[in-house]
Amino acid sequence: MVGNYVYSILLGMSVADVSGKAIANLEVESLRHVAPTFHGDTLYGETTVLAKTESRSKDDRGVVHVETIGYNQDGTVVCIFRRKVMVPKDSYLQARGGEQPGRPVPQPDRNWPGPQAD
């Protein structure tokens, strides 16, 4: 599979836990594809926080440095990337009325009737 596709899948998998409520994605520091990925492979991803620092420009946010490792169903590491994400501190949230909105709740409409009752 094309490396950019593999990276995009792994990045997307990490959004809910790592950067879903981030203020900004600052940089992808490194990206390495270390083994091939094939059609039919199952991808898994694990993200580790490497460091966290105060923002140099604004005191209501910080920068989190993370590394995501993607591997297949055999445990073979296929992709490794590091990135930095700007995240809000408590003071940022308090100044804006509390917790930032998270993932929206799916709303039933003519295309989707909603969860089926048992």
PDB file of C-alpha atoms in Angstrom, residues 10 13-14 18 44-49 66-71 79 81:
ATOM      1  CA  LEU A  10      -2.388   5.765  11.632  1.00  0.00           C
ATOM      2  CA  MET A  13      -6.493   6.487  14.453  1.00  0.00           C
ATOM      3  CA  SER A  14      -4.576   8.651  16.931  1.00  0.00           C
ATOM      4  CA  VAL A  18      -3.973  12.578  20.987  1.00  0.00           C
ATOM      5  CA  TYR A  44      -2.632  -1.127  14.884  1.00  0.00           C
ATOM      6  CA  GLY A  45      -1.194   2.045  16.333  1.00  0.00           C
ATOM      7  CA  GLU A  46       0.233   3.030  19.695  1.00  0.00           C
ATOM      8  CA  THR A  47       1.139   6.568  20.648  1.00  0.00           C
ATOM      9  CA  THR A  48       3.531   7.479  23.442  1.00  0.00           C
ATOM     10  CA  VAL A  49       4.008  10.931  24.953  1.00  0.00           C
ATOM     11  CA  VAL A  66       4.383  12.237  20.710  1.00  0.00           C
ATOM     12  CA  GLU A  67       5.567   9.195  18.797  1.00  0.00           C
ATOM     13  CA  THR A  68       3.165   6.845  17.027  1.00  0.00           C
ATOM     14  CA  ILE A  69       4.229   3.351  16.051  1.00  0.00           C
ATOM     15  CA  GLY A  70       2.122   1.444  13.549  1.00  0.00           C
ATOM     16  CA  TYR A  71       2.337  -2.301  13.218  1.00  0.00           C
ATOM     17  CA  CYS A  79       5.573   3.023  10.251  1.00  0.00           C
ATOM     18  CA  PHE A  81       6.303   9.064  13.171  1.00  0.00           C
TER      19      PHE A  81
END
